[in-house]
């Protein structure tokens, strides 16, 4: 494959993890094999890749930038450009791109579309009903009962889903979604621990990465509001041995085949968000891109060069790729969040740490930071993602918490129980 010029689109912790892995996990700019560019990136990624300004949902602008730098591969991180058709614009211009077409990204962009595909593919998922008129909300709440699962049908950056026992809160969310002009989806609540399985998909070829689990609530013991994700760990010691194979066979491969049948084959990363219930995996949602913050943990264990993997997917040669190599052991990511996250994160506060820690992407990835002088300030709700690895899950967790304690950001907080239920053996599944 040789040296490539690679452009990564996006600006969060996930994109920092992608750029670090594309750099061969080398830690220093230029130490990897490839020439790396990012648009728009963030202050941490700027240490590893040349930064470019870009409106990420503007396909023409992405094509111009990719041509200007003669990119051999463009990797699209977030969902907004995918749903806006940026991958289509790049493909039409003859540029290799990692990320699905607009039509295929609708698996994330429209929850109603995803339900239709799953029904056609025979994939287990929650019962759902779409409502577009506020007068129908009360009847839908009666039909599904608590736990109420109320979703914005469009993209909402992980914040469009409310799961609650409180009927008034469920009703308020449904009305807010409708008032914003989007349909609202009511679903039955799926029992069982959640699994995030990221799969490389190229037509009908499916290659799973390691399974991970996210922690979505803001505070310990799964209390507080839903967030974009407060931490994650991988792999899952409690998942049945054939768990990944079952998710591929029962969920991802049938959906990939259905997308081919519809004439809109999927190419990129398909993220299956599942609940492992009494009958095995059921789909909570699909995403059309790497998950954040699970990716930060998953890529910490990937030994196969990421550039090869993404290039094979983008060029329709995934079936030729050797099986992926993984480091033994576990990886954990813990999110350092700004004061007030998720409702109203405080920004512009100085971040300090011992030594060069803030510039060490093997331990600290930047999610929402800006440069100020020689240092960094907070610039988003999820500010940093701390990585820990180890032979056991407990070691990986301890490593992450030792690192996070060396970082100061006034008012910031983090969950202290990432992976704790798994370590304590509190998660069990039927089969
Ligand atoms: N981990 C949640 C998400 O990426 O949507």
mmCIF file of C-alpha atoms in Angstrom, residues 230-384:
data_model
loop_
_atom_site.group_PDB
_atom_site.id
_atom_site.type_symbol
_atom_site.label_atom_id
_atom_site.label_comp_id
_atom_site.label_asym_id
_atom_site.label_seq_id
_atom_site.Cartn_x
_atom_site.Cartn_y
_atom_site.Cartn_z
ATOM 1 C CA UNK A 230 -18.841 9.329 29.629
ATOM 2 C CA UNK A 231 -16.493 6.377 29.224
ATOM 3 C CA UNK A 232 -16.153 2.946 27.662
ATOM 4 C CA UNK A 233 -14.263 -0.321 27.914
ATOM 5 C CA UNK A 234 -13.367 -3.172 25.604
ATOM 6 C CA UNK A 235 -13.595 -6.156 25.210
ATOM 7 C CA UNK A 236 -16.566 -7.356 27.299
ATOM 8 C CA UNK A 237 -15.651 -10.166 29.717
ATOM 9 C CA UNK A 238 -19.324 -10.990 30.297
ATOM 10 C CA UNK A 239 -20.325 -11.425 26.647
ATOM 11 C CA UNK A 240 -20.928 -15.071 25.614
ATOM 12 C CA UNK A 241 -18.007 -16.512 23.666
ATOM 13 C CA UNK A 242 -20.039 -16.585 20.468
ATOM 14 C CA UNK A 243 -21.498 -13.103 21.152
ATOM 15 C CA UNK A 244 -19.692 -11.224 18.403
ATOM 16 C CA UNK A 245 -20.389 -13.958 15.861
ATOM 17 C CA UNK A 246 -24.077 -13.925 16.779
ATOM 18 C CA UNK A 247 -24.296 -10.141 16.370
ATOM 19 C CA UNK A 248 -22.657 -10.403 12.957
ATOM 20 C CA UNK A 249 -24.839 -13.337 11.841
ATOM 21 C CA UNK A 250 -28.136 -12.177 13.335
ATOM 22 C CA UNK A 251 -27.852 -8.409 12.890
ATOM 23 C CA UNK A 252 -25.070 -6.871 10.821
ATOM 24 C CA UNK A 253 -24.770 -9.347 7.934
ATOM 25 C CA UNK A 254 -28.560 -9.425 7.274
ATOM 26 C CA UNK A 255 -28.684 -5.609 7.311
ATOM 27 C CA UNK A 256 -25.658 -5.380 4.980
ATOM 28 C CA UNK A 257 -27.334 -7.873 2.604
ATOM 29 C CA UNK A 258 -30.610 -5.910 2.715
ATOM 30 C CA UNK A 259 -28.757 -2.683 1.835
ATOM 31 C CA UNK A 260 -27.177 -4.449 -1.162
ATOM 32 C CA UNK A 261 -30.594 -5.784 -2.183
ATOM 33 C CA UNK A 262 -32.007 -2.232 -2.100
ATOM 34 C CA UNK A 263 -29.240 -1.018 -4.404
ATOM 35 C CA UNK A 264 -27.649 1.138 -1.689
ATOM 36 C CA UNK A 265 -24.749 -1.007 -0.449
ATOM 37 C CA UNK A 266 -23.102 0.050 2.789
ATOM 38 C CA UNK A 267 -19.409 0.978 2.758
ATOM 39 C CA UNK A 268 -17.762 2.141 5.965
ATOM 40 C CA UNK A 269 -18.277 1.553 9.657
ATOM 41 C CA UNK A 270 -21.630 0.236 10.813
ATOM 42 C CA UNK A 271 -22.069 0.618 14.556
ATOM 43 C CA UNK A 272 -24.667 -1.708 16.023
ATOM 44 C CA UNK A 273 -25.929 -0.484 19.388
ATOM 45 C CA UNK A 274 -27.561 -3.501 21.029
ATOM 46 C CA UNK A 275 -29.151 -4.754 24.201
ATOM 47 C CA UNK A 276 -28.277 -8.351 25.078
ATOM 48 C CA UNK A 277 -31.583 -9.745 26.319
ATOM 49 C CA UNK A 278 -32.913 -13.196 27.155
ATOM 50 C CA UNK A 279 -32.928 -14.155 23.460
ATOM 51 C CA UNK A 280 -29.561 -12.597 22.614
ATOM 52 C CA UNK A 281 -28.888 -9.348 20.773
ATOM 53 C CA UNK A 282 -31.598 -6.801 19.884
ATOM 54 C CA UNK A 283 -30.846 -3.560 18.087
ATOM 55 C CA UNK A 284 -31.265 -0.312 20.021
ATOM 56 C CA UNK A 285 -29.914 1.805 17.157
ATOM 57 C CA UNK A 286 -27.494 1.881 14.258
ATOM 58 C CA UNK A 287 -24.887 4.543 13.689
ATOM 59 C CA UNK A 288 -23.115 5.097 10.393
ATOM 60 C CA UNK A 289 -19.702 5.863 11.903
ATOM 61 C CA UNK A 290 -17.295 4.986 14.697
ATOM 62 C CA UNK A 291 -18.809 5.526 18.159
ATOM 63 C CA UNK A 292 -17.493 8.100 20.563
ATOM 64 C CA UNK A 293 -15.974 7.369 23.119
ATOM 65 C CA UNK A 294 -15.802 3.570 22.480
ATOM 66 C CA UNK A 295 -13.470 4.083 19.489
ATOM 67 C CA UNK A 296 -10.854 5.618 21.755
ATOM 68 C CA UNK A 297 -10.672 2.330 23.717
ATOM 69 C CA UNK A 298 -11.125 -0.061 20.765
ATOM 70 C CA UNK A 299 -8.363 1.480 18.630
ATOM 71 C CA UNK A 300 -5.965 1.389 21.603
ATOM 72 C CA UNK A 301 -5.918 -2.421 21.173
ATOM 73 C CA UNK A 302 -5.782 -2.636 17.356
ATOM 74 C CA UNK A 303 -2.424 -3.881 16.091
ATOM 75 C CA UNK A 304 -3.211 -4.149 12.382
ATOM 76 C CA UNK A 305 -2.355 -0.769 10.805
ATOM 77 C CA UNK A 306 -5.605 1.224 10.732
ATOM 78 C CA UNK A 307 -4.736 2.855 7.406
ATOM 79 C CA UNK A 308 -4.718 -0.567 5.700
ATOM 80 C CA UNK A 309 -8.068 -1.459 7.230
ATOM 81 C CA UNK A 310 -9.834 1.766 6.256
ATOM 82 C CA UNK A 311 -8.273 1.798 2.783
ATOM 83 C CA UNK A 312 -9.428 -1.794 2.110
ATOM 84 C CA UNK A 313 -12.978 -0.875 3.142
ATOM 85 C CA UNK A 314 -12.964 2.296 1.053
ATOM 86 C CA UNK A 315 -11.696 0.529 -2.055
ATOM 87 C CA UNK A 316 -14.010 -2.498 -1.917
ATOM 88 C CA UNK A 317 -11.258 -4.990 -1.007
ATOM 89 C CA UNK A 318 -12.223 -5.729 2.590
ATOM 90 C CA UNK A 319 -12.653 -9.430 1.705
ATOM 91 C CA UNK A 320 -8.912 -9.587 0.919
ATOM 92 C CA UNK A 321 -7.832 -8.184 4.296
ATOM 93 C CA UNK A 322 -6.032 -10.601 6.682
ATOM 94 C CA UNK A 323 -7.851 -11.183 10.001
ATOM 95 C CA UNK A 324 -7.313 -8.245 12.342
ATOM 96 C CA UNK A 325 -4.632 -8.461 15.035
ATOM 97 C CA UNK A 326 -5.443 -7.235 18.529
ATOM 98 C CA UNK A 327 -3.313 -6.617 21.582
ATOM 99 C CA UNK A 328 -4.171 -8.958 24.443
ATOM 100 C CA UNK A 329 -5.847 -7.376 27.433
ATOM 101 C CA UNK A 330 -8.272 -4.511 27.885
ATOM 102 C CA UNK A 331 -8.617 -0.817 27.180
ATOM 103 C CA UNK A 332 -10.690 1.816 28.901
ATOM 104 C CA UNK A 333 -11.494 5.428 28.161
ATOM 105 C CA UNK A 334 -12.716 7.878 30.785
ATOM 106 C CA UNK A 335 -14.178 11.210 29.700
ATOM 107 C CA UNK A 336 -13.170 14.357 31.540
ATOM 108 C CA UNK A 337 -16.229 16.622 31.212
ATOM 109 C CA UNK A 338 -16.517 20.362 31.723
ATOM 110 C CA UNK A 339 -18.469 21.878 34.599
ATOM 111 C CA UNK A 340 -22.142 22.020 33.606
ATOM 112 C CA UNK A 341 -21.966 19.257 30.966
ATOM 113 C CA UNK A 342 -24.247 18.203 29.320
ATOM 114 C CA UNK A 343 -26.759 21.064 29.837
ATOM 115 C CA UNK A 344 -24.423 24.073 29.626
ATOM 116 C CA UNK A 345 -20.719 23.236 29.676
ATOM 117 C CA UNK A 346 -18.389 25.950 30.896
ATOM 118 C CA UNK A 347 -15.711 26.783 28.317
ATOM 119 C CA UNK A 348 -12.421 28.684 28.203
ATOM 120 C CA UNK A 349 -10.898 27.279 31.421
ATOM 121 C CA UNK A 350 -7.198 26.422 31.576
ATOM 122 C CA UNK A 351 -6.220 22.737 31.508
ATOM 123 C CA UNK A 352 -2.968 21.764 33.195
ATOM 124 C CA UNK A 353 -1.200 18.443 33.694
ATOM 125 C CA UNK A 354 2.097 16.965 34.730
ATOM 126 C CA UNK A 355 4.907 17.003 32.175
ATOM 127 C CA UNK A 356 3.916 16.462 28.550
ATOM 128 C CA UNK A 357 0.829 14.390 29.354
ATOM 129 C CA UNK A 358 -1.556 16.608 27.385
ATOM 130 C CA UNK A 359 0.547 15.945 24.275
ATOM 131 C CA UNK A 360 0.675 12.166 24.713
ATOM 132 C CA UNK A 361 -2.130 10.638 22.604
ATOM 133 C CA UNK A 362 -1.454 7.146 23.966
ATOM 134 C CA UNK A 363 -2.867 8.376 27.278
ATOM 135 C CA UNK A 364 -4.792 11.584 26.567
ATOM 136 C CA UNK A 365 -6.957 12.331 23.536
ATOM 137 C CA UNK A 366 -8.456 15.767 23.029
ATOM 138 C CA UNK A 367 -12.201 16.070 22.458
ATOM 139 C CA UNK A 368 -13.073 19.702 23.192
ATOM 140 C CA UNK A 369 -9.961 21.841 23.639
ATOM 141 C CA UNK A 370 -8.405 24.976 22.115
ATOM 142 C CA UNK A 371 -4.817 26.153 22.205
ATOM 143 C CA UNK A 372 -4.008 29.187 24.265
ATOM 144 C CA UNK A 373 -0.403 30.288 24.271
ATOM 145 C CA UNK A 374 1.645 27.148 24.836
ATOM 146 C CA UNK A 375 -1.216 25.448 26.672
ATOM 147 C CA UNK A 376 -4.836 24.374 26.312
ATOM 148 C CA UNK A 377 -8.252 25.592 27.439
ATOM 149 C CA UNK A 378 -11.598 23.785 27.474
ATOM 150 C CA UNK A 379 -13.761 24.346 24.390
ATOM 151 C CA UNK A 380 -16.506 21.724 24.629
ATOM 152 C CA UNK A 381 -18.561 19.576 26.997
ATOM 153 C CA UNK A 382 -16.441 16.464 26.700
ATOM 154 C CA UNK A 383 -12.953 17.944 27.039
ATOM 155 C CA UNK A 384 -10.457 15.056 27.214
#
